[in-house]
């Protein structure tokens, strides 16, 4: 083209960056032919495109050869300036599947507008999603036939990405808020619950849509069950945020369960302490009652104050010994042999013979038998087998299905007399044992000494 | 001289300790009462009713027993509790009853029975 004609064209096409590119391009090498052969209509269109404020591209002729303005050059990115004069399918093969059908319709005369259309473009080598609001309209030749496609657009990628970012942040915030709300509600309900384990189990099952929710001390791994701390729950497809939330929920629930357990244990301990105090009071008062009685009854046969004192203190000592033994071992029961040895401790062991397998007595039975053995022993020391070297005492016992039989047998006693009146000792053996323990007893004064049978029912054995 | 406090009155005694039972019976007899019992089980005591009044131990062989008290209440028979426990062990329905803490004194027990019988 002659230089002046170029100057003229330059004036016609304005002074934009793309104007120079368009003027300098070798159009003769394209299906459009040299520029001087272009119709005034086409030139006017190109002028309009170049001077337009929106990105715009004209796809001219049946091969849709590209002519575009400064705005569109920016959209082309790395494809500019190579895209000028290229058939659009050659320039944009990656979106031909979208654009091809659209162009076909526009060539038929349609106008097509898309808002925020998605175009995965390879502008800088690799594919990247881009969004455009754009309109495709037909370009006509002098005869009115459609001879190309005019595309006017705004790229909305930045807005779409910002909206996406905002939606995502919003969703995350909502999710965080929901998690926080669940944890708060869990804490509130756990604080008020009498049964934190049940409450937590129900709430966690409902919130996550999980089943088999349970708290276990040493959880064993189970197929298909998630284990978090001491919590197990079954559900398909746990997500990472769900697992994180479940961990927090489990931590709170376990703390509440632990606290409830500690409180219950403390309550039990206090109740037990109250019970112990009541029992102690009961025992002390009953003991005082019995001691009062011993004091009173020790006067029955005492010749003088010294005799009274010895009798009373002897009985009190026996009572005190068995009380101490009962307190030492409240649940285990007391060994019959030990009780006998305690009461016979003061007497020479030479003439003593104990025979029987170990047998344990309940505290009340031990207490009464102690008093009975004390009376038998002091009597034997005064009148019977423990009075002098000649006497022998054998105590034997055996257990059968009905209970315990104890035989206290004194021998070698020269002058046995049957007492004429019921003393305190005989009363204990013959009446108190029967009344208090359901025992049956028999006292036989035989020619060479006393024989005392005591039968205790099985319920008195520990 | 005044008539004995419990003259011609029958008094049922429920108490599982022989010596305490004996002491109570002695006190009652000395006051002119006619003792029914003593009994160490609720079943035996129930079988021995009726009585004009009663002295009831609360803890029998390690268990709190109010069955006899309930029966006497139904029949309108006055009674006195005797126990080594504190009054606090009484259930609400018997909380108003006279309560004699062991070990008991004669005047106290007989006084309570007289008031109850009035």
Coordinates of C-alpha atoms in Angstrom, one line a residue:
Chain A
X1 CA 0.0 0.0 0.0
X2 CA 1.4 3.5 -0.9
X3 CA 2.5 5.5 2.1
X4 CA -0.1 8.3 1.8
X5 CA -2.9 5.8 1.6
X6 CA -1.5 4.2 4.8
X7 CA -1.5 7.6 6.4
X8 CA -5.1 8.1 5.4
X9 CA -6.1 4.7 6.8
X10 CA -4.2 5.5 9.9
X11 CA -6.3 8.6 10.4
X12 CA -9.5 6.5 9.7
X13 CA -8.6 3.8 12.2
X14 CA -7.7 6.1 15.0
X15 CA -4.5 6.2 17.1
X16 CA -4.9 3.1 19.3
X17 CA -2.2 0.5 20.0
X18 CA -4.1 -2.0 17.9
X19 CA -4.5 0.5 15.0
X20 CA -0.8 0.2 14.1
X21 CA -0.9 -3.6 14.4
X22 CA -3.9 -3.7 12.1
X23 CA -2.4 -1.3 9.5
X24 CA 0.9 -3.1 9.5
X25 CA -0.6 -6.6 9.2
X26 CA -0.2 -8.5 6.0
X27 CA -3.8 -9.1 5.2
X28 CA -3.1 -10.3 1.8
X29 CA -1.8 -13.5 3.3
X30 CA -5.3 -14.1 4.9
X31 CA -8.5 -15.2 3.2
X32 CA -9.7 -11.5 3.7
X33 CA -7.2 -10.3 1.1
X34 CA -5.3 -7.0 1.2
X35 CA -6.8 -4.2 3.1
X36 CA -7.2 -1.8 0.2
X37 CA -9.7 -4.3 -1.2
X38 CA -11.9 -4.2 1.9
X39 CA -15.3 -2.6 1.5
X40 CA -16.0 0.8 3.3
X41 CA -18.5 -1.1 5.4
X42 CA -15.9 -3.5 6.7
X43 CA -13.4 -0.7 7.3
X44 CA -16.1 1.2 9.2
X45 CA -16.7 -1.8 11.3
X46 CA -13.0 -2.3 12.0
X47 CA -12.8 1.4 13.0
X48 CA -15.7 1.0 15.4
X49 CA -14.1 -2.1 16.9
X50 CA -10.7 -0.4 17.4
X51 CA -12.2 2.6 19.1
X52 CA -14.6 0.8 21.3
X53 CA -14.1 1.0 25.1
X54 CA -15.2 -2.6 25.8
X55 CA -13.1 -5.5 24.7
X56 CA -14.3 -6.4 21.2
X57 CA -13.3 -8.7 18.4
X58 CA -14.6 -9.0 14.9
X59 CA -14.5 -12.4 13.3
X60 CA -14.5 -11.7 9.6
X61 CA -15.4 -13.9 6.6
X62 CA -16.4 -17.6 6.6
X63 CA -13.1 -18.4 8.3
X64 CA -13.8 -16.0 11.1
X65 CA -10.5 -14.2 10.9
X66 CA -9.7 -12.2 14.1
X67 CA -9.5 -8.4 14.2
X68 CA -9.6 -7.0 17.8
X69 CA -9.1 -3.9 19.8
X70 CA -6.8 -2.9 22.8
X71 CA -9.3 -4.2 25.3
X72 CA -9.4 -7.6 23.7
X73 CA -5.6 -7.7 23.3
X74 CA -5.4 -7.8 27.1
X75 CA -7.9 -10.7 27.2
X76 CA -5.7 -12.6 24.7
X77 CA -2.8 -12.4 27.1
X78 CA 0.1 -14.5 25.6
X79 CA -1.9 -15.1 22.4
X80 CA -1.5 -11.4 21.5
X81 CA -0.2 -10.3 19.0
X82 CA -0.2 -13.7 17.3
X83 CA -4.0 -13.8 17.4
X84 CA -4.4 -11.0 14.9
X85 CA -5.4 -12.2 11.5
X86 CA -5.7 -15.8 12.8
X87 CA -8.9 -17.8 12.2
X88 CA -10.5 -17.9 15.6
X89 CA -10.6 -21.7 15.7
X90 CA -6.8 -21.7 15.3
X91 CA -6.3 -19.1 18.1
X92 CA -8.8 -20.6 20.6
X93 CA -9.0 -24.4 20.0
X94 CA -9.6 -25.0 23.7
X95 CA -13.1 -23.3 23.6
X96 CA -14.1 -24.2 20.1
X97 CA -16.5 -26.7 21.6
X98 CA -18.3 -23.8 23.2
X99 CA -17.9 -21.1 20.5
X100 CA -18.3 -23.3 17.3
X101 CA -22.0 -23.9 17.8
X102 CA -22.6 -20.3 18.9
X103 CA -20.9 -18.9 15.8
X104 CA -22.9 -21.3 13.6
X105 CA -26.1 -19.8 15.0
X106 CA -24.9 -16.2 14.7
X107 CA -24.0 -16.9 11.1
X108 CA -27.7 -17.8 10.7
X109 CA -28.5 -14.3 12.0
X110 CA -29.1 -14.9 15.7
X111 CA -27.8 -12.6 18.5
X112 CA -26.6 -14.6 21.5
X113 CA -25.8 -13.1 24.9
X114 CA -24.3 -15.0 27.8
X115 CA -23.8 -13.7 31.3
X116 CA -20.9 -15.0 33.2
X117 CA -20.2 -17.7 30.7
X118 CA -17.4 -20.0 31.7
X119 CA -14.4 -20.4 29.2
X120 CA -11.5 -22.5 30.3
X121 CA -8.8 -20.5 28.4
X122 CA -5.1 -21.3 27.8
X123 CA -4.0 -17.7 27.6
X124 CA -0.6 -18.2 29.3
X125 CA 0.0 -21.8 28.2
X126 CA -2.1 -23.7 30.6
X127 CA -5.9 -23.9 31.0
X128 CA -7.5 -21.6 33.5
X129 CA -11.1 -20.9 34.1
X130 CA -12.3 -17.5 33.0
X131 CA -15.8 -16.0 33.0
X132 CA -17.2 -13.5 30.5
X133 CA -20.4 -11.6 30.0
X134 CA -20.6 -11.3 26.3
X135 CA -22.8 -10.8 23.3
X136 CA -22.3 -12.4 19.8
X137 CA -23.9 -10.5 17.0
X138 CA -23.9 -11.0 13.2
X139 CA -21.8 -8.8 10.8
X140 CA -23.4 -8.2 7.4
X141 CA -21.9 -7.4 4.0
X142 CA -23.1 -4.8 1.6
X143 CA -25.7 -7.2 0.3
X144 CA -27.1 -7.9 3.8
X145 CA -25.7 -11.4 4.1
X146 CA -24.0 -12.5 7.4
X147 CA -20.3 -12.3 6.8
X148 CA -18.9 -12.5 10.3
X149 CA -19.4 -12.4 14.1
X150 CA -18.9 -9.4 16.3
X151 CA -18.2 -10.3 20.0
X152 CA -18.4 -7.6 22.7
X153 CA -17.5 -8.6 26.2
X154 CA -16.5 -7.9 29.8
X155 CA -14.3 -10.4 31.6
X156 CA -16.0 -11.1 35.0
X157 CA -13.4 -13.6 36.2
X158 CA -12.3 -11.3 39.1
X159 CA -15.9 -10.8 40.3
X160 CA -16.8 -14.4 40.0
X161 CA -13.7 -15.5 41.9
X162 CA -14.4 -12.8 44.6
X163 CA -17.9 -14.1 44.9
X164 CA -16.8 -17.6 45.2
X165 CA -14.2 -16.7 47.8
X166 CA -16.9 -14.8 49.7
X167 CA -19.4 -17.7 49.5
X168 CA -16.7 -20.1 50.6
X169 CA -15.7 -17.9 53.6
X170 CA -19.4 -17.5 54.5
X171 CA -20.0 -21.2 54.4
X172 CA -16.9 -21.8 56.5
X173 CA -18.1 -19.2 59.0
X174 CA -21.6 -20.8 59.1
X175 CA -20.1 -24.2 59.6
X176 CA -17.8 -22.9 62.4
X177 CA -20.8 -21.2 64.0
X178 CA -22.8 -24.4 63.7
X179 CA -20.0 -26.4 65.3
X180 CA -19.6 -23.8 68.0
X181 CA -23.4 -23.8 68.6
X182 CA -23.4 -27.6 68.9
X183 CA -20.5 -27.6 71.4
X184 CA -22.2 -24.8 73.5
X185 CA -25.5 -26.7 73.6
X186 CA -23.6 -29.9 74.5
X187 CA -21.8 -28.1 77.3
X188 CA -25.1 -26.5 78.6
X189 CA -27.0 -29.8 78.5
X190 CA -24.1 -31.7 80.1
X191 CA -23.9 -29.2 82.9
X192 CA -27.6 -29.7 83.8
X193 CA -27.8 -33.5 83.1
X194 CA -28.0 -36.1 85.8
X195 CA -26.8 -38.6 83.2
X196 CA -24.0 -36.9 81.2
X197 CA -23.1 -40.1 79.5
X198 CA -26.6 -40.7 78.2
X199 CA -27.1 -37.0 77.2
X200 CA -23.8 -36.9 75.3
X201 CA -24.5 -40.2 73.6
X202 CA -27.9 -39.0 72.3
X203 CA -26.7 -35.6 71.2
X204 CA -23.7 -36.8 69.3
X205 CA -25.7 -39.5 67.6
X206 CA -28.3 -37.0 66.5
X207 CA -25.8 -34.3 65.4
X208 CA -23.6 -36.5 63.3
X209 CA -26.2 -39.0 62.3
X210 CA -24.0 -41.7 63.8
X211 CA -25.0 -45.0 65.4
X212 CA -23.5 -47.2 68.1
X213 CA -22.2 -44.1 70.0
X214 CA -20.7 -45.2 73.3
X215 CA -18.0 -44.2 75.8
X216 CA -15.5 -46.9 76.7
X217 CA -12.6 -47.0 79.0
X218 CA -10.2 -48.9 76.8
X219 CA -11.7 -48.8 73.3
X220 CA -10.8 -51.7 71.0
X221 CA -10.7 -50.9 67.3
X222 CA -13.9 -52.1 65.5
X223 CA -14.3 -52.3 61.8
X224 CA -16.3 -49.3 60.5
X225 CA -16.4 -47.6 63.9
X226 CA -14.5 -44.3 64.5
X227 CA -12.6 -44.2 67.9
X228 CA -11.8 -40.8 69.3
X229 CA -10.4 -40.7 72.8
X230 CA -12.8 -42.8 74.9
X231 CA -15.6 -42.4 72.4
X232 CA -16.7 -44.7 69.6
X233 CA -19.3 -43.9 66.9
X234 CA -20.3 -45.6 63.7
X235 CA -21.0 -43.7 60.5
X236 CA -20.0 -44.0 56.8
X237 CA -17.7 -41.3 55.4
X238 CA -16.6 -39.1 58.3
X239 CA -15.2 -35.8 57.0
X240 CA -12.1 -34.2 58.6
X241 CA -14.1 -31.3 60.1
X242 CA -16.6 -33.8 61.5
X243 CA -13.8 -35.8 63.2
X244 CA -12.3 -32.6 64.6
X245 CA -15.7 -31.6 66.0
X246 CA -16.3 -35.1 67.4
X247 CA -12.9 -34.9 69.2
X248 CA -14.0 -31.7 70.9
X249 CA -17.4 -33.1 71.8
X250 CA -15.8 -36.3 73.2
X251 CA -13.4 -34.2 75.3
X252 CA -16.2 -32.2 76.8
X253 CA -18.4 -35.2 77.4
X254 CA -15.7 -37.2 79.0
X255 CA -14.9 -34.2 81.3
X256 CA -18.5 -34.0 82.3
X257 CA -18.8 -37.8 82.8
X258 CA -15.7 -37.8 84.9
X259 CA -17.0 -34.9 87.0
X260 CA -20.3 -36.6 87.6
X261 CA -18.5 -39.8 88.6
X262 CA -16.4 -37.9 91.1
X263 CA -19.4 -36.1 92.5
X264 CA -21.3 -39.4 92.9
X265 CA -18.4 -41.0 94.6
X266 CA -18.2 -38.0 97.0
X267 CA -21.9 -38.2 97.7
X268 CA -21.6 -42.0 98.4
X269 CA -18.7 -41.3 100.7
X270 CA -20.6 -38.7 102.6
X271 CA -23.7 -41.0 102.8
X272 CA -21.5 -43.8 104.0
X273 CA -19.9 -41.6 106.6
X274 CA -23.3 -40.6 107.9
X275 CA -24.3 -44.3 108.1
X276 CA -21.1 -45.1 110.0
X277 CA -21.7 -42.3 112.5
X278 CA -25.3 -43.5 113.1
X279 CA -24.0 -47.1 113.5
X280 CA -21.3 -45.9 115.9
X281 CA -23.9 -44.0 118.0
X282 CA -26.1 -47.1 118.1
X283 CA -23.3 -49.3 119.1
X284 CA -22.0 -46.9 121.8
X285 CA -25.5 -46.5 123.3
X286 CA -26.2 -50.2 123.2
X287 CA -22.9 -50.9 124.8
X288 CA -23.5 -48.3 127.5
X289 CA -26.8 -50.1 128.2
X290 CA -25.1 -53.5 128.5
X291 CA -22.3 -52.1 130.7
X292 CA -25.0 -50.5 132.9
X293 CA -26.6 -53.9 133.3
X294 CA -23.3 -55.6 134.0
X295 CA -22.6 -53.0 136.7
X296 CA -26.0 -53.6 138.2
X297 CA -25.9 -57.4 138.1
X298 CA -22.4 -57.7 139.3
X299 CA -23.8 -56.7 142.7
X300 CA -26.0 -59.8 142.8
X301 CA -23.4 -62.1 144.5
X302 CA -20.6 -59.8 145.6
X303 CA -19.7 -60.2 149.3
X304 CA -18.1 -56.8 149.5
X305 CA -16.9 -53.8 147.5
X306 CA -13.6 -55.5 146.6
X307 CA -15.5 -58.6 145.3
X308 CA -17.9 -56.4 143.4
X309 CA -15.0 -54.5 141.8
X310 CA -13.2 -57.7 140.7
X311 CA -16.4 -59.2 139.2
X312 CA -17.4 -56.0 137.5
X313 CA -14.0 -55.2 136.0
X314 CA -13.6 -58.9 134.9
X315 CA -16.8 -58.7 132.9
X316 CA -16.1 -55.2 131.6
X317 CA -12.6 -56.5 130.4
X318 CA -14.2 -59.4 128.5
X319 CA -16.7 -57.0 126.9
X320 CA -14.0 -54.5 126.0
X321 CA -11.8 -57.3 124.5
X322 CA -14.5 -58.5 122.2
X323 CA -15.5 -54.9 121.2
X324 CA -12.0 -54.3 120.2
X325 CA -11.9 -57.5 118.1
X326 CA -15.2 -56.7 116.5
X327 CA -14.1 -53.2 115.6
X328 CA -10.8 -54.5 114.1
X329 CA -12.6 -56.9 111.8
X330 CA -16.1 -55.8 111.3
X331 CA -16.8 -57.8 108.2
X332 CA -14.6 -60.9 108.5
X333 CA -16.0 -62.5 111.5
X334 CA -14.2 -63.6 114.7
X335 CA -12.3 -66.8 115.2
X336 CA -13.8 -69.0 118.0
X337 CA -10.4 -70.3 119.1
X338 CA -9.1 -66.8 119.5
X339 CA -12.1 -65.8 121.6
X340 CA -11.6 -68.8 123.9
X341 CA -7.9 -68.2 124.3
X342 CA -8.5 -64.6 125.2
X343 CA -10.9 -65.5 128.0
X344 CA -8.7 -68.4 129.2
X345 CA -5.5 -66.3 129.0
X346 CA -5.3 -65.8 132.8
X347 CA -5.3 -69.6 133.6
X348 CA -2.4 -72.1 133.4
X349 CA -2.4 -73.7 130.0
X350 CA -1.4 -77.1 131.4
X351 CA -4.8 -78.6 131.9
X352 CA -6.4 -76.9 128.9
X353 CA -7.3 -78.8 125.7
X354 CA -8.9 -77.0 122.7
X355 CA -10.1 -79.0 119.8
X356 CA -11.9 -77.9 116.6
X357 CA -11.4 -76.7 113.1
X358 CA -11.2 -72.9 112.5
X359 CA -14.7 -71.4 112.6
X360 CA -15.7 -67.7 112.2
X361 CA -18.5 -66.1 114.2
X362 CA -20.6 -63.0 113.4
X363 CA -19.8 -60.0 115.6
X364 CA -22.9 -60.2 117.7
X365 CA -22.5 -64.0 118.3
X366 CA -18.8 -63.4 119.2
X367 CA -19.8 -60.7 121.7
X368 CA -22.3 -62.9 123.5
X369 CA -20.1 -66.0 123.5
X370 CA -17.3 -63.9 124.9
X371 CA -19.4 -62.9 127.9
X372 CA -20.5 -66.5 128.3
X373 CA -17.0 -67.9 128.2
X374 CA -15.9 -65.2 130.7
X375 CA -18.6 -66.4 133.1
X376 CA -17.7 -70.1 132.5
X377 CA -14.0 -69.4 133.0
X378 CA -14.4 -67.3 136.2
X379 CA -16.8 -70.0 137.6
X380 CA -14.3 -72.7 136.8
X381 CA -11.6 -70.7 138.5
X382 CA -13.7 -70.3 141.6
X383 CA -15.4 -73.7 141.9
X384 CA -14.4 -75.9 138.9
X385 CA -11.5 -77.3 136.8
X386 CA -9.4 -74.1 136.8
X387 CA -9.3 -74.0 140.6
X388 CA -6.3 -76.3 141.1
X389 CA -3.7 -78.4 139.4
X390 CA -6.0 -81.5 139.3
X391 CA -8.7 -80.0 137.1
X392 CA -8.8 -80.4 133.4
X393 CA -10.8 -78.3 130.9
X394 CA -11.5 -79.4 127.3
X395 CA -13.4 -77.3 124.9
X396 CA -14.3 -78.9 121.6
X397 CA -16.4 -77.8 118.7
X398 CA -17.7 -78.9 115.3
X399 CA -19.8 -77.6 112.5
X400 CA -22.6 -79.5 110.8
X401 CA -25.4 -78.6 108.5
X402 CA -27.5 -77.1 111.3
X403 CA -24.8 -75.0 112.9
X404 CA -22.0 -75.0 115.5
X405 CA -21.8 -77.2 118.6
X406 CA -19.5 -76.2 121.4
X407 CA -18.8 -78.6 124.3
X408 CA -17.2 -77.1 127.5
X409 CA -16.2 -80.1 129.6
X410 CA -14.6 -79.8 133.0
X411 CA -13.1 -83.0 134.7
X412 CA -11.1 -83.7 137.8
X413 CA -13.3 -81.6 140.0
X414 CA -13.9 -83.4 143.3
X415 CA -16.8 -81.5 144.9
X416 CA -19.3 -80.6 142.2
X417 CA -22.4 -78.7 143.4
X418 CA -25.3 -77.5 141.3
X419 CA -25.9 -73.9 141.9
X420 CA -29.3 -73.2 143.6
X421 CA -30.0 -69.8 142.1
X422 CA -29.6 -68.3 138.7
X423 CA -26.6 -66.0 138.6
X424 CA -25.7 -63.6 136.0
X425 CA -23.4 -66.1 134.3
X426 CA -26.0 -68.8 134.1
X427 CA -28.5 -66.2 132.8
X428 CA -26.1 -65.2 130.0
X429 CA -25.6 -68.9 129.0
X430 CA -29.0 -70.2 129.4
X431 CA -31.2 -67.2 128.5
X432 CA -29.3 -64.4 126.7
X433 CA -27.7 -66.8 124.2
X434 CA -31.1 -68.2 123.4
X435 CA -32.8 -64.9 123.1
X436 CA -30.1 -63.0 121.3
X437 CA -28.6 -65.7 119.0
X438 CA -31.3 -68.4 118.8
X439 CA -28.9 -70.8 120.6
X440 CA -29.9 -73.8 122.6
X441 CA -27.8 -74.6 125.7
X442 CA -27.6 -77.2 128.4
X443 CA -25.7 -77.1 131.7
X444 CA -25.0 -80.6 133.2
X445 CA -23.3 -80.8 136.6
X446 CA -21.7 -84.2 136.4
X447 CA -19.9 -86.1 139.1
X448 CA -16.4 -84.8 138.1
X449 CA -17.3 -81.4 136.7
X450 CA -19.5 -79.2 134.6
X451 CA -20.5 -80.1 131.1
X452 CA -21.9 -77.2 129.1
X453 CA -23.4 -77.7 125.5
X454 CA -24.0 -74.7 123.3
X455 CA -25.6 -75.0 119.9
X456 CA -25.5 -72.0 117.6
X457 CA -27.6 -71.9 114.4
X458 CA -25.8 -71.5 111.1
X459 CA -26.9 -67.9 110.7
X460 CA -24.6 -66.8 113.5
X461 CA -21.5 -68.0 111.6
X462 CA -19.6 -65.6 109.4
Chain B
X1 CA -50.5 -44.4 148.2
X2 CA -51.1 -43.8 144.4
X3 CA -51.9 -46.7 142.2
X4 CA -48.8 -47.9 140.2
X5 CA -48.4 -45.9 136.9
X6 CA -49.2 -48.8 134.6
X7 CA -51.6 -50.7 136.8
X8 CA -53.5 -53.4 134.9
X9 CA -52.1 -52.2 131.6
X10 CA -50.6 -54.7 129.1
X11 CA -47.3 -53.6 127.5
X12 CA -45.9 -55.4 124.5
X13 CA -42.0 -55.3 124.4
X14 CA -40.1 -55.6 121.1
X15 CA -36.3 -55.7 121.8
X16 CA -33.6 -57.9 120.3
X17 CA -31.0 -57.6 123.2
X18 CA -31.8 -59.9 126.0
X19 CA -30.4 -57.7 128.8
X20 CA -32.0 -54.6 127.6
X21 CA -35.3 -56.5 127.1
X22 CA -35.0 -57.7 130.6
X23 CA -34.3 -54.3 132.0
X24 CA -37.3 -52.8 130.2
X25 CA -39.5 -55.7 131.5
X26 CA -38.3 -55.1 135.0
X27 CA -39.1 -51.4 134.7
X28 CA -42.5 -52.1 133.4
X29 CA -43.3 -54.8 136.0
X30 CA -42.1 -52.4 138.8
X31 CA -44.6 -49.8 137.5
X32 CA -47.4 -52.3 137.7
X33 CA -47.5 -53.2 134.0
X34 CA -48.3 -56.6 132.6
X35 CA -45.5 -57.5 130.1
X36 CA -46.3 -59.2 126.8
X37 CA -43.1 -60.6 125.5
X38 CA -40.3 -59.6 125.2
X39 CA -40.0 -60.5 121.5
X40 CA -36.9 -60.3 119.4
X41 CA -38.8 -60.6 116.1
X42 CA -41.6 -58.6 114.5
X43 CA -43.5 -61.7 113.5
X44 CA -43.6 -63.1 117.1
X45 CA -44.7 -59.7 118.4
X46 CA -47.5 -59.3 115.8
X47 CA -48.8 -62.7 116.7
X48 CA -49.0 -61.7 120.4
X49 CA -51.3 -58.6 119.8
X50 CA -53.5 -57.1 121.2
X51 CA -51.9 -54.9 123.8
X52 CA -52.7 -51.7 125.6
X53 CA -49.4 -50.1 124.6
X54 CA -45.9 -51.0 123.5
X55 CA -42.2 -50.3 123.7
X56 CA -40.5 -50.8 120.3
X57 CA -36.9 -51.2 119.4
X58 CA -36.2 -49.9 115.9
X59 CA -33.1 -51.9 114.8
X60 CA -33.7 -55.6 115.0
X61 CA -30.9 -58.0 114.0
X62 CA -29.4 -55.2 111.9
X63 CA -32.5 -54.0 110.1
X64 CA -34.8 -51.0 110.6
X65 CA -38.3 -52.3 111.4
X66 CA -41.4 -50.2 111.4
X67 CA -44.0 -52.9 110.5
X68 CA -45.2 -53.3 114.0
X69 CA -45.3 -49.5 114.6
X70 CA -47.5 -49.2 111.4
X71 CA -49.9 -52.0 112.7
X72 CA -50.2 -50.3 116.1
X73 CA -50.8 -47.0 114.5
X74 CA -53.7 -48.5 112.5
X75 CA -55.2 -50.0 115.6
X76 CA -54.8 -46.7 117.6
X77 CA -52.5 -48.4 120.1
X78 CA -50.1 -45.9 121.8
X79 CA -46.4 -46.8 121.7
X80 CA -42.9 -45.5 122.5
X81 CA -39.8 -46.1 120.4
X82 CA -36.6 -47.1 122.1
X83 CA -33.3 -47.0 120.3
X84 CA -29.6 -46.3 120.3
X85 CA -30.1 -44.4 117.1
X86 CA -30.9 -40.8 116.9
X87 CA -34.6 -39.7 116.4
X88 CA -33.6 -38.8 112.8
X89 CA -33.9 -42.4 111.8
X90 CA -37.7 -42.3 112.2
X91 CA -39.7 -42.1 109.0
X92 CA -41.9 -39.0 108.5
X93 CA -45.1 -40.9 109.4
X94 CA -43.7 -41.8 112.9
X95 CA -41.7 -38.6 113.5
X96 CA -44.2 -37.4 116.1
X97 CA -44.0 -40.5 118.3
X98 CA -42.4 -40.4 121.7
X99 CA -38.7 -41.6 121.5
X100 CA -36.7 -42.9 124.3
X101 CA -32.9 -42.9 123.7
X102 CA -31.0 -45.9 125.1
X103 CA -29.7 -46.4 127.7
X104 CA -33.0 -45.5 129.2
X105 CA -34.1 -44.4 132.6
X106 CA -37.1 -45.8 134.4
X107 CA -38.8 -42.5 135.0
X108 CA -38.4 -41.4 131.4
X109 CA -39.8 -44.6 129.9
X110 CA -42.7 -44.9 132.3
X111 CA -43.5 -41.2 132.0
X112 CA -43.7 -41.4 128.2
X113 CA -46.0 -44.5 128.4
X114 CA -48.3 -42.8 130.8
X115 CA -48.5 -39.7 128.6
X116 CA -49.2 -41.9 125.6
X117 CA -51.9 -43.8 127.3
X118 CA -53.7 -40.7 128.5

